[in-house]
Tab-separated table of C-alpha atoms and ligand atoms in Angstrom:
chain	number	residue	atom	x	y	z
A	1	MET	CA	28.200	41.980	5.457
A	2	LYS	CA	30.710	40.293	2.819
A	3	LYS	CA	31.216	37.630	5.689
A	4	LEU	CA	27.336	37.006	5.893
A	5	LEU	CA	26.815	36.960	2.048
A	6	ALA	CA	29.699	34.349	2.054
A	7	SER	CA	27.987	32.118	4.566
A	8	LEU	CA	24.741	32.448	2.961
A	9	ALA	CA	26.326	31.356	-0.315
A	10	VAL	CA	27.836	28.464	1.094
A	11	ALA	CA	24.708	27.486	3.114
A	12	ALA	CA	22.666	27.727	0.046
A	13	SER	CA	25.134	25.889	-1.887
A	14	PHE	CA	25.292	22.884	0.929
A	15	ALA	CA	21.743	22.812	0.824
A	16	MET	CA	21.198	22.526	-2.821
A	17	ALA	CA	23.918	19.718	-2.809
A	18	THR	CA	22.119	18.025	0.048
A	19	ASN	CA	18.876	18.097	-2.099
A	20	ALA	CA	20.538	16.900	-5.186
A	21	ALA	CA	22.306	13.831	-3.195
A	22	VAL	CA	18.851	13.379	-1.818
A	23	ALA	CA	17.458	13.230	-5.095
A	24	GLN	CA	19.811	10.417	-6.291
A	25	THR	CA	19.091	8.131	-3.531
A	26	TYR	CA	15.670	8.949	-2.996
A	27	PRO	CA	13.320	6.826	-2.200
A	28	ASP	CA	15.668	4.508	0.281
A	29	ARG	CA	12.946	3.305	2.447
A	30	THR	CA	9.269	2.432	2.664
A	31	ILE	CA	6.849	5.194	1.961
A	32	THR	CA	3.739	6.216	3.922
A	33	VAL	CA	0.365	7.680	2.064
A	34	VAL	CA	-2.045	8.955	4.665
A	35	VAL	CA	-5.595	8.356	3.554
A	36	PRO	CA	-7.546	10.986	5.584
A	37	PHE	CA	-10.635	8.659	5.739
A	38	ALA	CA	-11.330	5.216	7.253
A	39	ALA	CA	-10.091	2.136	5.197
A	40	GLY	CA	-12.631	0.672	2.598
A	41	GLY	CA	-14.224	4.222	1.105
A	42	PRO	CA	-13.096	5.471	-1.975
A	43	THR	CA	-10.230	7.581	-1.083
A	44	ASP	CA	-8.603	4.473	0.008
A	45	THR	CA	-9.525	2.494	-3.117
A	46	VAL	CA	-7.993	5.235	-5.222
A	47	THR	CA	-4.808	5.502	-3.030
A	48	ARG	CA	-4.281	1.565	-2.903
A	49	LEU	CA	-4.523	1.328	-6.563
A	50	VAL	CA	-2.040	4.263	-7.334
A	51	ALA	CA	0.385	3.171	-4.612
A	52	GLU	CA	0.940	-0.138	-5.705
A	53	ALA	CA	1.661	1.027	-9.336
A	54	MET	CA	4.017	3.787	-7.750
A	55	SER	CA	5.746	1.278	-5.549
A	56	LYS	CA	6.365	-0.728	-8.731
A	57	ASP	CA	8.405	2.313	-10.332
A	58	LEU	CA	10.009	3.411	-7.354
A	59	GLY	CA	10.996	-0.016	-5.976
A	60	GLN	CA	10.221	0.832	-2.358
A	61	GLN	CA	7.167	-0.488	-0.516
A	62	ILE	CA	4.308	2.153	-0.329
A	63	VAL	CA	2.444	1.538	2.710
A	64	VAL	CA	-1.279	3.311	3.195
A	65	GLU	CA	-2.057	4.611	6.705
A	66	ASN	CA	-6.012	5.509	7.340
A	67	VAL	CA	-6.164	8.331	9.486
A	68	GLY	CA	-10.006	9.461	9.625
A	69	GLY	CA	-11.928	12.083	11.293
A	70	ALA	CA	-13.289	15.682	10.833
A	71	GLY	CA	-13.869	15.296	7.301
A	72	GLY	CA	-10.481	14.611	6.121
A	73	THR	CA	-8.846	17.212	8.147
A	74	LEU	CA	-7.089	15.134	10.683
A	75	GLY	CA	-5.050	13.175	8.334
A	76	ALA	CA	-4.364	16.382	6.188
A	77	GLY	CA	-2.921	17.799	9.523
A	78	ARG	CA	-0.923	14.518	10.242
A	79	VAL	CA	0.968	15.195	7.033
A	80	ALA	CA	1.399	19.130	7.251
A	81	SER	CA	3.237	18.248	10.373
A	82	ALA	CA	5.335	15.306	9.389
A	83	ASP	CA	9.221	15.287	8.314
A	84	PRO	CA	9.746	16.879	4.771
A	85	ASP	CA	11.631	14.074	3.527
A	86	GLY	CA	9.448	12.445	1.132
A	87	TYR	CA	8.371	9.623	3.245
A	88	THR	CA	5.344	10.675	4.407
A	89	LEU	CA	2.496	11.791	1.822
A	90	LEU	CA	-1.085	12.672	1.644
A	91	LEU	CA	-3.575	11.384	-0.986
A	92	HIS	CA	-6.679	13.729	-0.424
A	93	HIS	CA	-9.521	15.118	-2.690
A	94	ILE	CA	-11.845	18.091	-3.205
A	95	GLY	CA	-12.178	18.304	0.650
A	96	MET	CA	-8.558	19.915	0.700
A	97	ALA	CA	-10.333	23.177	-1.028
A	98	THR	CA	-13.709	22.943	0.992
A	99	SER	CA	-12.282	22.492	4.484
A	100	ALA	CA	-10.245	25.647	4.019
A	101	THR	CA	-13.655	27.528	4.331
A	102	LEU	CA	-15.677	24.978	6.086
A	103	TYR	CA	-12.980	24.983	9.014
A	104	ARG	CA	-12.154	28.444	10.551
A	105	LYS	CA	-9.514	26.913	12.569
A	106	LEU	CA	-7.349	24.282	10.915
A	107	ALA	CA	-4.545	22.903	12.432
A	108	TYR	CA	-2.535	23.660	9.277
A	109	ASP	CA	-2.410	26.528	6.327
A	110	THR	CA	-3.862	25.023	3.611
A	111	LEU	CA	-1.813	26.788	0.830
A	112	GLY	CA	1.064	27.308	2.789
A	113	ALA	CA	1.878	23.699	4.406
A	114	PHE	CA	2.135	21.299	1.496
A	115	GLU	CA	4.355	20.845	-1.433
A	116	TYR	CA	2.363	19.301	-4.337
A	117	VAL	CA	3.085	16.115	-6.599
A	118	GLY	CA	0.260	15.860	-9.013
A	119	LEU	CA	-3.776	15.408	-9.678
A	120	VAL	CA	-4.745	11.755	-9.586
A	121	THR	CA	-8.219	11.441	-10.865
A	122	GLU	CA	-11.833	13.256	-10.795
A	123	VAL	CA	-14.518	10.919	-9.568
A	124	PRO	CA	-18.037	10.983	-10.224
A	125	MET	CA	-20.635	11.159	-7.466
A	126	THR	CA	-23.851	9.229	-7.289
A	127	ILE	CA	-26.940	10.039	-5.396
A	128	VAL	CA	-27.862	6.625	-3.722
A	129	ALA	CA	-30.334	5.152	-1.044
A	130	ARG	CA	-30.745	1.947	0.910
A	131	LYS	CA	-32.159	-0.651	-1.446
A	132	ASP	CA	-35.923	-0.440	0.154
A	133	LEU	CA	-36.174	3.203	0.423
A	134	GLU	CA	-39.478	3.819	-1.523
A	135	PRO	CA	-38.728	6.538	-3.936
A	136	THR	CA	-38.125	5.198	-7.740
A	137	ASP	CA	-36.705	8.210	-9.296
A	138	LEU	CA	-34.906	11.461	-8.101
A	139	LYS	CA	-38.156	13.446	-8.478
A	140	GLY	CA	-39.535	10.958	-6.084
A	141	LEU	CA	-36.587	11.202	-3.891
A	142	VAL	CA	-36.945	15.066	-3.442
A	143	GLU	CA	-40.600	14.462	-2.811
A	144	TYR	CA	-39.834	11.619	-0.266
A	145	ALA	CA	-37.087	14.025	1.595
A	146	LYS	CA	-39.095	17.135	1.922
A	147	ALA	CA	-42.082	15.217	3.602
A	148	ASN	CA	-39.988	13.303	5.759
A	149	LYS	CA	-37.196	15.963	6.244
A	150	ASP	CA	-37.167	15.290	10.084
A	151	THR	CA	-36.594	11.498	9.735
A	152	VAL	CA	-34.365	10.919	6.355
A	153	THR	CA	-30.864	10.685	7.339
A	154	VAL	CA	-27.981	11.392	5.199
A	155	ALA	CA	-24.868	9.631	5.458
A	156	ASN	CA	-21.526	11.564	4.923
A	157	ALA	CA	-17.772	11.376	5.992
A	158	GLY	CA	-17.958	14.562	8.090
A	159	ILE	CA	-17.767	17.962	7.081
A	160	GLY	CA	-15.259	18.780	4.558
A	161	ALA	CA	-15.736	15.135	2.755
A	162	ALA	CA	-16.847	15.119	-0.758
A	163	SER	CA	-20.148	13.202	0.552
A	164	HIS	CA	-20.631	16.247	2.729
A	165	LEU	CA	-20.132	18.727	-0.322
A	166	CYS	CA	-22.395	16.780	-2.201
A	167	GLY	CA	-25.168	16.236	0.632
A	168	MET	CA	-24.903	20.014	1.163
A	169	LEU	CA	-25.482	20.935	-2.683
A	170	PHE	CA	-28.465	18.364	-2.488
A	171	MET	CA	-29.738	20.065	0.699
A	172	SER	CA	-29.623	23.273	-1.101
A	173	ALA	CA	-30.943	22.321	-4.541
A	174	ILE	CA	-33.938	20.982	-2.726
A	175	GLN	CA	-34.180	23.714	-0.261
A	176	THR	CA	-34.587	21.314	2.845
A	177	PRO	CA	-32.125	20.532	5.506
A	178	LEU	CA	-32.025	16.882	6.460
A	179	VAL	CA	-30.554	14.717	9.314
A	180	THR	CA	-26.949	13.945	8.871
A	181	VAL	CA	-25.115	11.399	9.822
A	182	PRO	CA	-21.112	11.867	9.724
A	183	TYR	CA	-18.867	8.485	9.720
A	184	LYS	CA	-14.644	8.445	9.335
A	185	GLY	CA	-15.413	7.671	5.795
A	186	THR	CA	-18.056	6.319	3.329
A	187	GLY	CA	-16.517	2.597	3.493
A	188	PRO	CA	-18.297	2.421	6.926
A	189	ALA	CA	-21.003	4.464	5.749
A	190	MET	CA	-21.992	2.124	2.852
A	191	THR	CA	-21.826	-0.878	5.435
A	192	ASP	CA	-24.980	1.000	7.437
A	193	LEU	CA	-26.632	2.031	4.099
A	194	LEU	CA	-26.458	-1.787	2.939
A	195	GLY	CA	-27.498	-2.544	6.186
A	196	GLY	CA	-30.534	-0.083	6.112
A	197	GLN	CA	-29.431	1.937	8.918
A	198	VAL	CA	-29.205	4.994	7.014
A	199	ASP	CA	-31.222	6.222	4.332
A	200	ILE	CA	-29.369	8.042	1.496
A	201	MET	CA	-25.851	9.180	0.562
A	202	CYS	CA	-24.019	11.055	-2.150
A	203	ASP	CA	-20.910	9.324	-2.761
A	204	GLN	CA	-18.056	8.541	-5.301
A	205	THR	CA	-18.669	5.955	-7.981
A	206	THR	CA	-15.395	4.118	-6.758
A	207	ASN	CA	-17.604	3.098	-3.706
A	208	THR	CA	-20.603	2.946	-5.304
A	209	ALA	CA	-20.723	1.656	-8.725
A	210	LYS	CA	-19.979	-2.148	-7.512
A	211	GLN	CA	-23.084	-1.941	-5.454
A	212	ILE	CA	-25.187	-0.302	-7.913
A	213	THR	CA	-24.503	-2.966	-10.745
A	214	GLY	CA	-24.768	-5.336	-7.912
A	215	GLY	CA	-28.245	-4.076	-6.948
A	216	THR	CA	-27.545	-4.005	-3.188
A	217	ILE	CA	-28.373	-0.121	-3.075
A	218	LYS	CA	-30.720	2.039	-4.903
A	219	ALA	CA	-29.208	4.669	-7.491
A	220	TYR	CA	-31.128	8.057	-8.418
A	221	ALA	CA	-28.495	9.913	-10.505
A	222	VAL	CA	-24.727	10.804	-11.489
A	223	THR	CA	-23.356	14.198	-10.828
A	224	THR	CA	-21.504	14.320	-14.355
A	225	PRO	CA	-22.626	16.009	-17.676
A	226	GLN	CA	-23.219	13.152	-19.327
A	227	ARG	CA	-24.085	9.669	-18.431
A	228	LEU	CA	-21.155	7.073	-17.545
A	229	GLU	CA	-20.163	4.332	-19.520
A	230	ALA	CA	-19.849	2.245	-16.320
A	231	LEU	CA	-23.251	2.998	-15.342
A	232	PRO	CA	-25.393	3.550	-18.485
A	233	ASP	CA	-28.697	3.331	-17.031
A	234	LEU	CA	-28.217	6.133	-14.375
A	235	PRO	CA	-29.317	9.344	-15.255
A	236	THR	CA	-27.552	12.530	-14.794
A	237	THR	CA	-28.479	15.271	-12.058
A	238	ASP	CA	-29.441	17.540	-14.847
A	239	GLU	CA	-31.728	14.663	-16.684
A	240	ALA	CA	-33.144	13.751	-13.498
A	241	GLY	CA	-34.411	17.238	-12.835
A	242	LEU	CA	-31.909	18.569	-10.086
A	243	PRO	CA	-29.845	20.820	-12.431
A	244	GLY	CA	-26.415	22.673	-10.675
A	245	MET	CA	-25.801	19.681	-8.907
A	246	GLN	CA	-22.774	18.688	-11.249
A	247	VAL	CA	-19.455	17.860	-8.905
A	248	GLY	CA	-16.323	15.777	-9.752
A	249	ILE	CA	-13.975	14.574	-6.936
A	250	TRP	CA	-10.707	15.570	-8.024
A	251	HIS	CA	-7.800	13.867	-5.771
A	252	GLY	CA	-4.491	15.050	-5.626
A	253	ILE	CA	-1.078	13.813	-3.467
A	254	TYR	CA	0.688	16.328	-1.282
A	255	ALA	CA	3.787	16.217	0.858
A	256	PRO	CA	4.909	18.624	3.566
A	257	LYS	CA	6.370	22.038	3.169
A	258	GLY	CA	9.876	21.847	2.722
A	259	THR	CA	9.713	18.525	0.870
A	260	PRO	CA	12.833	19.083	-1.817
A	261	ALA	CA	11.534	19.876	-5.348
A	262	GLU	CA	13.935	16.959	-6.458
A	263	VAL	CA	11.878	14.466	-4.492
A	264	THR	CA	8.267	15.869	-5.397
A	265	GLU	CA	9.574	16.104	-9.242
A	266	ARG	CA	10.310	12.217	-8.517
A	267	LEU	CA	7.263	11.299	-7.289
A	268	SER	CA	5.410	13.212	-9.871
A	269	LYS	CA	7.202	11.336	-12.608
A	270	SER	CA	6.323	8.032	-10.728
A	271	LEU	CA	2.704	8.952	-10.374
A	272	GLN	CA	2.444	9.509	-14.136
A	273	VAL	CA	4.033	6.325	-14.827
A	274	ALA	CA	1.203	4.516	-12.525
A	275	LEU	CA	-1.507	6.575	-13.996
A	276	LYS	CA	-0.826	4.897	-17.176
A	277	ASP	CA	-0.386	1.264	-15.507
A	278	SER	CA	-2.841	-1.203	-17.107
A	279	ASN	CA	-4.229	-2.293	-13.820
A	280	VAL	CA	-4.915	1.351	-12.726
A	281	VAL	CA	-6.646	2.340	-16.062
A	282	ALA	CA	-8.908	-0.864	-15.630
A	283	ARG	CA	-10.235	-0.748	-12.428
A	284	PHE	CA	-10.563	3.148	-12.842
A	285	ALA	CA	-12.853	2.482	-15.434
A	286	GLU	CA	-14.713	-0.354	-14.082
A	287	LEU	CA	-15.232	2.100	-10.818
A	288	GLY	CA	-16.708	5.072	-13.424
A	289	THR	CA	-13.628	7.083	-13.263
A	290	ALA	CA	-10.432	7.644	-15.330
A	291	PRO	CA	-6.558	8.887	-14.404
A	292	SER	CA	-5.604	12.161	-14.653
A	293	SER	CA	-3.620	13.278	-17.727
A	294	GLU	CA	0.460	13.678	-17.695
A	295	ALA	CA	0.281	17.179	-17.930
A	296	ASP	CA	-2.279	17.210	-14.737
A	297	ALA	CA	-0.288	14.724	-12.444
A	298	THR	CA	2.487	17.499	-11.835
A	299	PRO	CA	2.912	20.005	-8.936
A	300	ALA	CA	1.903	22.990	-10.862
A	301	ALA	CA	-1.467	21.593	-12.149
A	302	LEU	CA	-2.189	20.579	-8.406
A	303	LYS	CA	-1.223	23.814	-7.042
A	304	ALA	CA	-3.482	25.617	-9.658
A	305	LYS	CA	-6.445	23.288	-8.977
A	306	LEU	CA	-6.222	23.771	-5.313
A	307	GLU	CA	-5.887	27.350	-5.294
A	308	SER	CA	-8.998	27.811	-8.090
A	309	GLU	CA	-11.023	25.596	-6.169
A	310	ILE	CA	-10.611	27.125	-2.724
A	311	ALA	CA	-11.600	30.492	-4.642
A	312	ARG	CA	-14.620	28.612	-6.344
A	313	TRP	CA	-16.426	26.997	-3.328
A	314	LYS	CA	-15.804	29.729	-0.675
A	315	PRO	CA	-19.033	31.699	-1.587
A	316	ILE	CA	-20.848	28.557	-2.286
A	317	ILE	CA	-20.185	27.456	1.423
A	318	GLU	CA	-20.589	30.968	2.750
A	319	ALA	CA	-24.407	30.985	1.021
A	320	ALA	CA	-24.898	27.710	2.473
A	321	GLY	CA	-23.866	28.968	5.894
A	322	GLN	CA	-22.515	25.501	7.202
A	323	TYR	CA	-19.229	25.541	8.814
A	324	ALA	CA	-17.269	22.846	11.199
A	325	ASP	CA	-16.658	25.475	13.879
B	401	MLT	C1	-15.458	11.449	1.188
B	401	MLT	O1	-14.889	12.436	1.122
B	401	MLT	O2	-16.771	11.067	1.408
B	401	MLT	C2	-14.492	10.446	1.379
B	401	MLT	O3	-14.123	10.072	-0.048
B	401	MLT	C3	-15.025	9.404	1.911
B	401	MLT	C4	-14.068	8.330	1.981
B	401	MLT	O4	-13.100	8.599	0.913
B	401	MLT	O5	-14.146	7.462	2.760
């Protein structure tokens, strides 16, 4: 027994020494951040802005890898099974929490497969439509959707996406199921909305703000308690007559389970620097959002957020009765 305890003590001290040595040199090569949606969408936009600033702070290149499909769960699964060495990360959003209920056969254990780096930003959602859709306000859109429920098409980025969640809240609020069209991200979905191939979408301002101010799509409401400085003429869902549709899309950075705490702490410090970067702050403001606070850009804050959001959305999703499998 004594020998066993002695060998365990040696192993533990060796592991601590290894982790400490890792932390001294980390990062010493390119880091990959997986975006679990197609390029050009809101998650991709947020990630590239933050990765550029973190790369400057860390002194290493950060490449973004888009792994779309299944509402973000394919990309999350890719990182869950990656080496826990700090060189493969995931930037994902509220979908990490909703997918835990929506997918009853996930390839990973949401609360057991990741280490936490920190929260990044919380992005408002907007109810938008192709430019020539007839309704001119949200009340009119609701009436139009109910009257054309078998033909109106709603774009989203797959079950588990933020656009799916907001679309589900919209259909629950108007008590009318609509035809949904899934994409690998709302980047390609926006292309079809602009081309008139799909009718409406609920998407994040990081993908819609530019199109709304440019007049290339129609906007009906924003899902925040107050109007946005970036979109002052856009009413809130409460104002526009759809209370209970407030939803903010929080984003976090994760690493595979087993990634040394020294590494996730170094990444959290770098994330905190990046969220104060003048370009990140300015671009986020233009896109209708803002960086998370220093206190929120920490492993503990992200862990607490994910746990509370899984608990919050579980009954809502179960009431809607929409599952992926
Ligand atoms: C979503 O959840 O709708 C995603 O944010 C879409 C995307 O980032 O492409």
